[in-house]
mmCIF file of C-alpha atoms and ligand atoms in Angstrom:
data_model
loop_
_atom_site.group_PDB
_atom_site.id
_atom_site.type_symbol
_atom_site.label_atom_id
_atom_site.label_comp_id
_atom_site.label_asym_id
_atom_site.label_seq_id
_atom_site.Cartn_x
_atom_site.Cartn_y
_atom_site.Cartn_z
ATOM 1 C CA MET A 1 -0.940 2.235 -19.528
ATOM 2 C CA PRO A 2 2.234 3.012 -20.733
ATOM 3 C CA ASN A 3 6.157 0.411 -20.133
ATOM 4 C CA SER A 4 3.543 -0.843 -16.963
ATOM 5 C CA THR A 5 3.909 -4.527 -16.405
ATOM 6 C CA GLY A 6 0.359 -4.804 -15.414
ATOM 7 C CA ARG A 7 1.511 -6.361 -12.184
ATOM 8 C CA LEU A 8 1.443 -4.594 -9.048
ATOM 9 C CA VAL A 9 2.256 -6.333 -5.431
ATOM 10 C CA VAL A 10 -0.178 -5.105 -2.335
ATOM 11 C CA ALA A 11 0.588 -5.134 1.582
ATOM 12 C CA ILE A 12 -1.471 -4.416 4.260
ATOM 13 C CA THR A 13 -0.307 -4.399 7.958
ATOM 14 C CA GLY A 14 -1.177 -3.153 10.747
ATOM 15 C CA ALA A 15 -1.479 0.359 10.951
ATOM 16 C CA SER A 16 -4.924 2.288 10.979
ATOM 17 C CA GLY A 17 -5.608 3.672 7.809
ATOM 18 C CA ALA A 18 -7.253 0.566 6.291
ATOM 19 C CA PRO A 19 -10.053 1.873 4.113
ATOM 20 C CA TYR A 20 -6.573 3.418 1.990
ATOM 21 C CA ALA A 21 -6.382 -0.067 1.633
ATOM 22 C CA VAL A 22 -9.550 -0.670 0.755
ATOM 23 C CA LYS A 23 -10.004 2.015 -1.682
ATOM 24 C CA PHE A 24 -6.326 1.862 -3.298
ATOM 25 C CA LEU A 25 -7.115 -1.890 -4.007
ATOM 26 C CA GLN A 26 -10.513 -1.669 -5.687
ATOM 27 C CA GLU A 27 -8.891 1.257 -8.194
ATOM 28 C CA ALA A 28 -5.883 -0.724 -8.706
ATOM 29 C CA ALA A 29 -7.631 -3.818 -9.687
ATOM 30 C CA LYS A 30 -9.027 -1.996 -11.877
ATOM 31 C CA LEU A 31 -5.774 -0.878 -13.563
ATOM 32 C CA TYR A 32 -4.238 -4.429 -13.088
ATOM 33 C CA ARG A 33 -4.164 -7.352 -14.863
ATOM 34 C CA GLU A 34 -1.852 -9.161 -11.864
ATOM 35 C CA VAL A 35 -1.713 -8.017 -7.821
ATOM 36 C CA TYR A 36 -0.655 -10.145 -5.582
ATOM 37 C CA VAL A 37 -1.940 -8.752 -1.969
ATOM 38 C CA MET A 38 -0.787 -10.001 1.721
ATOM 39 C CA VAL A 39 -1.899 -9.439 4.677
ATOM 40 C CA THR A 40 -1.241 -9.493 8.043
ATOM 41 C CA GLU A 41 -2.481 -10.823 11.020
ATOM 42 C CA GLN A 42 -2.902 -7.668 12.896
ATOM 43 C CA ALA A 43 -4.337 -5.708 9.883
ATOM 44 C CA LEU A 44 -7.115 -8.853 9.687
ATOM 45 C CA GLN A 45 -8.026 -7.239 12.532
ATOM 46 C CA VAL A 46 -7.618 -3.866 12.590
ATOM 47 C CA ILE A 47 -9.974 -3.861 9.389
ATOM 48 C CA GLY A 48 -12.428 -5.637 11.061
ATOM 49 C CA VAL A 49 -12.841 -2.553 13.806
ATOM 50 C CA GLU A 50 -12.544 0.011 11.234
ATOM 51 C CA THR A 51 -14.218 -0.993 8.024
ATOM 52 C CA GLY A 52 -16.615 -3.533 10.145
ATOM 53 C CA ARG A 53 -15.739 -5.608 6.607
ATOM 54 C CA GLY A 54 -15.554 -9.784 8.968
ATOM 55 C CA VAL A 55 -12.211 -11.109 7.241
ATOM 56 C CA SER A 56 -10.376 -13.341 9.477
ATOM 57 C CA SER A 57 -6.859 -15.740 7.047
ATOM 58 C CA ASP A 58 -9.762 -18.484 5.955
ATOM 59 C CA LYS A 59 -12.423 -16.338 4.859
ATOM 60 C CA LEU A 60 -9.777 -13.644 3.590
ATOM 61 C CA THR A 61 -11.596 -13.253 -0.333
ATOM 62 C CA CYS A 62 -11.956 -10.388 -2.359
ATOM 63 C CA GLU A 63 -15.403 -9.996 -1.786
ATOM 64 C CA ALA A 64 -15.474 -10.175 1.868
ATOM 65 C CA LEU A 65 -12.395 -7.270 1.398
ATOM 66 C CA LEU A 66 -13.273 -5.408 -0.675
ATOM 67 C CA GLY A 67 -17.358 -5.865 -1.666
ATOM 68 C CA GLU A 68 -16.664 -7.040 -4.817
ATOM 69 C CA ASN A 69 -14.702 -9.620 -7.514
ATOM 70 C CA PHE A 70 -11.988 -8.495 -9.080
ATOM 71 C CA PRO A 71 -9.745 -10.861 -11.329
ATOM 72 C CA SER A 72 -7.023 -9.716 -10.833
ATOM 73 C CA ILE A 73 -6.664 -9.711 -7.572
ATOM 74 C CA LYS A 74 -4.548 -13.414 -6.398
ATOM 75 C CA PHE A 75 -4.035 -12.933 -2.200
ATOM 76 C CA ALA A 76 -0.748 -14.442 -0.710
ATOM 77 C CA ASP A 77 0.438 -16.224 2.721
ATOM 78 C CA ARG A 78 2.540 -14.189 4.104
ATOM 79 C CA ARG A 79 3.811 -17.477 5.183
ATOM 80 C CA ASN A 80 4.712 -19.156 1.829
ATOM 81 C CA PHE A 81 7.431 -17.490 0.039
ATOM 82 C CA PHE A 82 7.732 -19.994 -2.961
ATOM 83 C CA THR A 83 5.299 -16.744 -3.994
ATOM 84 C CA PRO A 84 5.986 -14.507 -7.475
ATOM 85 C CA PRO A 85 7.129 -10.984 -5.497
ATOM 86 C CA ALA A 86 9.285 -13.372 -3.226
ATOM 87 C CA SER A 87 12.100 -13.144 -5.941
ATOM 88 C CA GLY A 88 13.975 -10.562 -8.443
ATOM 89 C CA SER A 89 12.384 -12.602 -11.634
ATOM 90 C CA TYR A 90 8.870 -11.429 -10.814
ATOM 91 C CA ARG A 91 9.615 -8.805 -13.003
ATOM 92 C CA HIS A 92 6.758 -5.938 -11.822
ATOM 93 C CA ASP A 93 5.768 -2.118 -11.451
ATOM 94 C CA GLY A 94 6.351 -1.805 -7.962
ATOM 95 C CA MET A 95 4.923 -2.442 -4.237
ATOM 96 C CA VAL A 96 3.048 -0.877 -2.077
ATOM 97 C CA ILE A 97 2.331 -1.438 0.983
ATOM 98 C CA VAL A 98 -1.180 0.423 2.634
ATOM 99 C CA PRO A 99 -0.932 1.650 5.372
ATOM 100 C CA CYS A 100 2.784 0.532 6.552
ATOM 101 C CA SER A 101 2.816 -0.210 11.147
ATOM 102 C CA MET A 102 6.120 1.122 11.502
ATOM 103 C CA GLY A 103 6.508 -2.600 12.824
ATOM 104 C CA THR A 104 6.897 -3.711 9.292
ATOM 105 C CA ALA A 105 9.104 0.322 8.986
ATOM 106 C CA SER A 106 11.548 -1.928 10.891
ATOM 107 C CA ARG A 107 11.965 -4.847 10.268
ATOM 108 C CA ILE A 108 11.831 -3.652 6.566
ATOM 109 C CA ALA A 109 15.076 -1.372 7.813
ATOM 110 C CA ALA A 110 16.590 -3.540 9.093
ATOM 111 C CA GLY A 111 17.242 -5.778 6.068
ATOM 112 C CA THR A 112 14.594 -9.021 7.985
ATOM 113 C CA SER A 113 13.122 -10.406 5.231
ATOM 114 C CA ASP A 114 12.027 -13.004 7.917
ATOM 115 C CA ASP A 115 7.929 -13.503 5.615
ATOM 116 C CA LEU A 116 6.819 -12.923 1.731
ATOM 117 C CA ILE A 117 5.617 -9.047 2.917
ATOM 118 C CA THR A 118 9.527 -7.414 4.527
ATOM 119 C CA ARG A 119 10.478 -10.006 1.105
ATOM 120 C CA ALA A 120 9.427 -8.531 -1.693
ATOM 121 C CA ALA A 121 10.355 -5.122 -0.418
ATOM 122 C CA ASP A 122 13.644 -6.225 0.269
ATOM 123 C CA VAL A 123 13.413 -7.476 -3.089
ATOM 124 C CA CYS A 124 11.630 -3.882 -5.555
ATOM 125 C CA LEU A 125 14.447 -2.063 -3.539
ATOM 126 C CA LYS A 126 17.596 -4.685 -4.143
ATOM 127 C CA GLU A 127 15.694 -4.962 -8.033
ATOM 128 C CA ARG A 128 15.220 -0.745 -8.338
ATOM 129 C CA ARG A 129 11.750 -0.979 -7.780
ATOM 130 C CA ARG A 130 9.003 1.110 -6.351
ATOM 131 C CA LEU A 131 8.777 1.097 -3.047
ATOM 132 C CA ILE A 132 6.237 2.683 -1.635
ATOM 133 C CA LEU A 133 5.144 2.828 2.521
ATOM 134 C CA VAL A 134 2.178 4.659 3.583
ATOM 135 C CA PRO A 135 2.234 4.856 7.196
ATOM 136 C CA ARG A 136 0.882 6.432 9.439
ATOM 137 C CA GLU A 137 0.922 7.024 13.384
ATOM 138 C CA THR A 138 1.734 10.379 15.416
ATOM 139 C CA PRO A 139 3.337 11.354 17.002
ATOM 140 C CA LEU A 140 6.506 9.784 15.536
ATOM 141 C CA ASN A 141 9.885 9.228 17.534
ATOM 142 C CA LEU A 142 13.364 8.564 16.755
ATOM 143 C CA ILE A 143 13.477 5.283 16.321
ATOM 144 C CA HIS A 144 11.048 5.051 13.391
ATOM 145 C CA LEU A 145 11.936 8.482 12.030
ATOM 146 C CA ARG A 146 15.533 6.690 11.567
ATOM 147 C CA ASN A 147 13.694 3.614 10.316
ATOM 148 C CA MET A 148 11.994 6.295 8.109
ATOM 149 C CA VAL A 149 14.939 7.657 6.490
ATOM 150 C CA THR A 150 16.891 4.068 6.335
ATOM 151 C CA LEU A 151 13.680 3.059 4.006
ATOM 152 C CA ALA A 152 13.460 6.315 1.870
ATOM 153 C CA GLU A 153 18.023 6.356 1.349
ATOM 154 C CA ALA A 154 17.597 3.156 0.185
ATOM 155 C CA GLY A 155 14.566 3.780 -2.699
ATOM 156 C CA ALA A 156 12.028 3.595 -0.913
ATOM 157 C CA THR A 157 9.276 6.565 -0.884
ATOM 158 C CA ILE A 158 7.562 7.613 2.113
ATOM 159 C CA LEU A 159 3.989 8.734 1.586
ATOM 160 C CA PRO A 160 2.511 9.329 4.502
ATOM 161 C CA ALA A 161 -1.612 8.491 4.739
ATOM 162 C CA ALA A 162 -1.951 12.508 5.114
ATOM 163 C CA PRO A 163 -4.646 14.034 3.732
ATOM 164 C CA ALA A 164 -4.907 17.443 3.081
ATOM 165 C CA PHE A 165 -7.434 20.143 3.235
ATOM 166 C CA TYR A 166 -7.034 22.823 0.241
ATOM 167 C CA HIS A 167 -9.662 21.315 -1.875
ATOM 168 C CA ASN A 168 -11.808 21.153 0.815
ATOM 169 C CA PRO A 169 -13.255 17.217 1.520
ATOM 170 C CA LYS A 170 -17.135 16.936 3.147
ATOM 171 C CA SER A 171 -15.854 13.512 3.377
ATOM 172 C CA ILE A 172 -14.184 10.687 5.019
ATOM 173 C CA ASP A 173 -14.412 9.125 1.242
ATOM 174 C CA ASP A 174 -12.744 12.828 0.369
ATOM 175 C CA LEU A 175 -9.554 12.676 2.221
ATOM 176 C CA VAL A 176 -9.172 9.334 1.664
ATOM 177 C CA ASP A 177 -9.138 9.271 -1.463
ATOM 178 C CA PHE A 178 -6.693 12.022 -1.974
ATOM 179 C CA VAL A 179 -4.403 9.435 0.340
ATOM 180 C CA VAL A 180 -5.045 7.166 -2.467
ATOM 181 C CA ALA A 181 -4.395 9.758 -5.453
ATOM 182 C CA ARG A 182 -1.424 10.582 -4.632
ATOM 183 C CA ILE A 183 -0.556 6.631 -4.081
ATOM 184 C CA LEU A 184 -1.801 6.153 -7.916
ATOM 185 C CA GLN A 185 0.625 9.428 -8.991
ATOM 186 C CA GLN A 186 2.871 7.926 -7.239
ATOM 187 C CA LEU A 187 3.344 4.880 -9.872
ATOM 188 C CA ASP A 188 2.554 7.115 -12.872
ATOM 189 C CA ALA A 189 -0.751 5.090 -13.022
ATOM 190 C CA PRO A 190 -3.793 7.668 -13.767
ATOM 191 C CA HIS A 191 -7.180 8.041 -11.887
ATOM 192 C CA SER A 192 -9.271 10.885 -11.278
ATOM 193 C CA LEU A 193 -10.615 10.404 -8.216
ATOM 194 C CA VAL A 194 -9.259 13.685 -7.005
ATOM 195 C CA ALA A 195 -8.509 16.697 -9.520
ATOM 196 C CA GLU A 196 -5.063 18.791 -10.451
ATOM 197 C CA TRP A 197 -4.925 21.866 -7.906
ATOM 198 C CA GLN A 198 -4.655 24.769 -10.623
ATOM 199 C CA VAL A 199 -4.248 27.838 -9.149
ATOM 200 C CA ALA A 200 -7.001 31.269 -10.010
ATOM 201 C CA LYS A 201 -6.088 33.423 -12.940
ATOM 202 C CA GLN A 202 -5.812 36.497 -11.685
HETATM 203 C C1 FMN B 1 -6.259 -0.483 16.572
HETATM 204 C C2 FMN B 1 -4.828 -0.053 16.767
HETATM 205 C C3 FMN B 1 -4.730 0.496 15.487
HETATM 206 C C4 FMN B 1 -2.910 0.703 15.493
HETATM 207 N N1 FMN B 1 -2.834 1.402 15.402
HETATM 208 C C5 FMN B 1 -1.403 1.744 14.487
HETATM 209 C C6 FMN B 1 -0.567 2.881 13.615
HETATM 210 O O1 FMN B 1 -1.612 3.739 13.493
HETATM 211 N N2 FMN B 1 0.649 2.773 13.252
HETATM 212 C C7 FMN B 1 1.242 1.499 13.955
HETATM 213 O O2 FMN B 1 1.929 1.750 13.413
HETATM 214 N N3 FMN B 1 0.646 0.344 14.804
HETATM 215 C C8 FMN B 1 -0.093 0.794 14.491
HETATM 216 N N4 FMN B 1 -0.604 -1.155 15.670
HETATM 217 C C9 FMN B 1 -0.114 -1.123 16.048
HETATM 218 C C10 FMN B 1 0.565 -2.700 15.078
HETATM 219 O O3 FMN B 1 -1.107 -3.234 14.498
HETATM 220 C C11 FMN B 1 1.524 -3.367 15.643
HETATM 221 O O4 FMN B 1 3.329 -3.155 15.797
HETATM 222 C C12 FMN B 1 1.763 -4.581 15.257
HETATM 223 O O5 FMN B 1 2.710 -5.767 15.449
HETATM 224 C C13 FMN B 1 2.063 -3.933 13.841
HETATM 225 O O6 FMN B 1 2.080 -5.681 13.385
HETATM 226 P P1 FMN B 1 2.147 -5.597 10.732
HETATM 227 O O7 FMN B 1 3.563 -4.953 11.105
HETATM 228 O O8 FMN B 1 2.909 -7.773 10.402
HETATM 229 O O9 FMN B 1 0.688 -5.366 10.791
HETATM 230 C C14 FMN B 1 -2.162 -0.214 16.269
HETATM 231 C C15 FMN B 1 -3.053 -1.460 16.322
HETATM 232 C C16 FMN B 1 -3.706 -1.508 16.861
HETATM 233 C C17 FMN B 1 -4.523 -2.862 17.313
#
């Protein structure tokens, strides 16, 4: 990809939407040479419920999470700040939090930087790098909405996990692909998951 560092940072948190994370990582692993992945404890449990994949912090492998091995994927312990994404000196194309819980969104909006995920997100905002949050919650309360406004004002992209229906999805995979395609588009990364919308000529 032109102008790409070949590096990406990804976090998976405990909102519903594990299939988005799995599909996004399967695509990103082929596009980037280095993908740091952080997973919260709550995300591990939700992944188990939603995908049936048996993952735990001591059994978190590429094979277990994504069904195959990708050399580009590097798991990072979110409690370990001695990891490249904690520093602004580590150049990368951006950070994607997919799905992003309201809890994690609130911690980033408050600038807590109390684990590697919130610190890496904070670094993206201060370095003016892409920070793409994929929240999944409904309905949204005023605290959720205010946090998302704060994040958007600070430079983050709020990309809700809200698949569309105008491409006539036939399966859950089609719905997942729609959201993953939108994330890749924000990264200026190529994909062939969903065709570009063409208005039929009259
Ligand atoms: C099955 C399940 C589904 C959940 N879905 C959501 C959700 O869609 N959005 C959300 O913000 N939180 C959701 N939660 C709550 C979060 O997991 C919880 O707030 C947690 O503290 C988030 O932690 P984390 O941000 O460290 O991953 C869900 C929890 C469970 C158990």
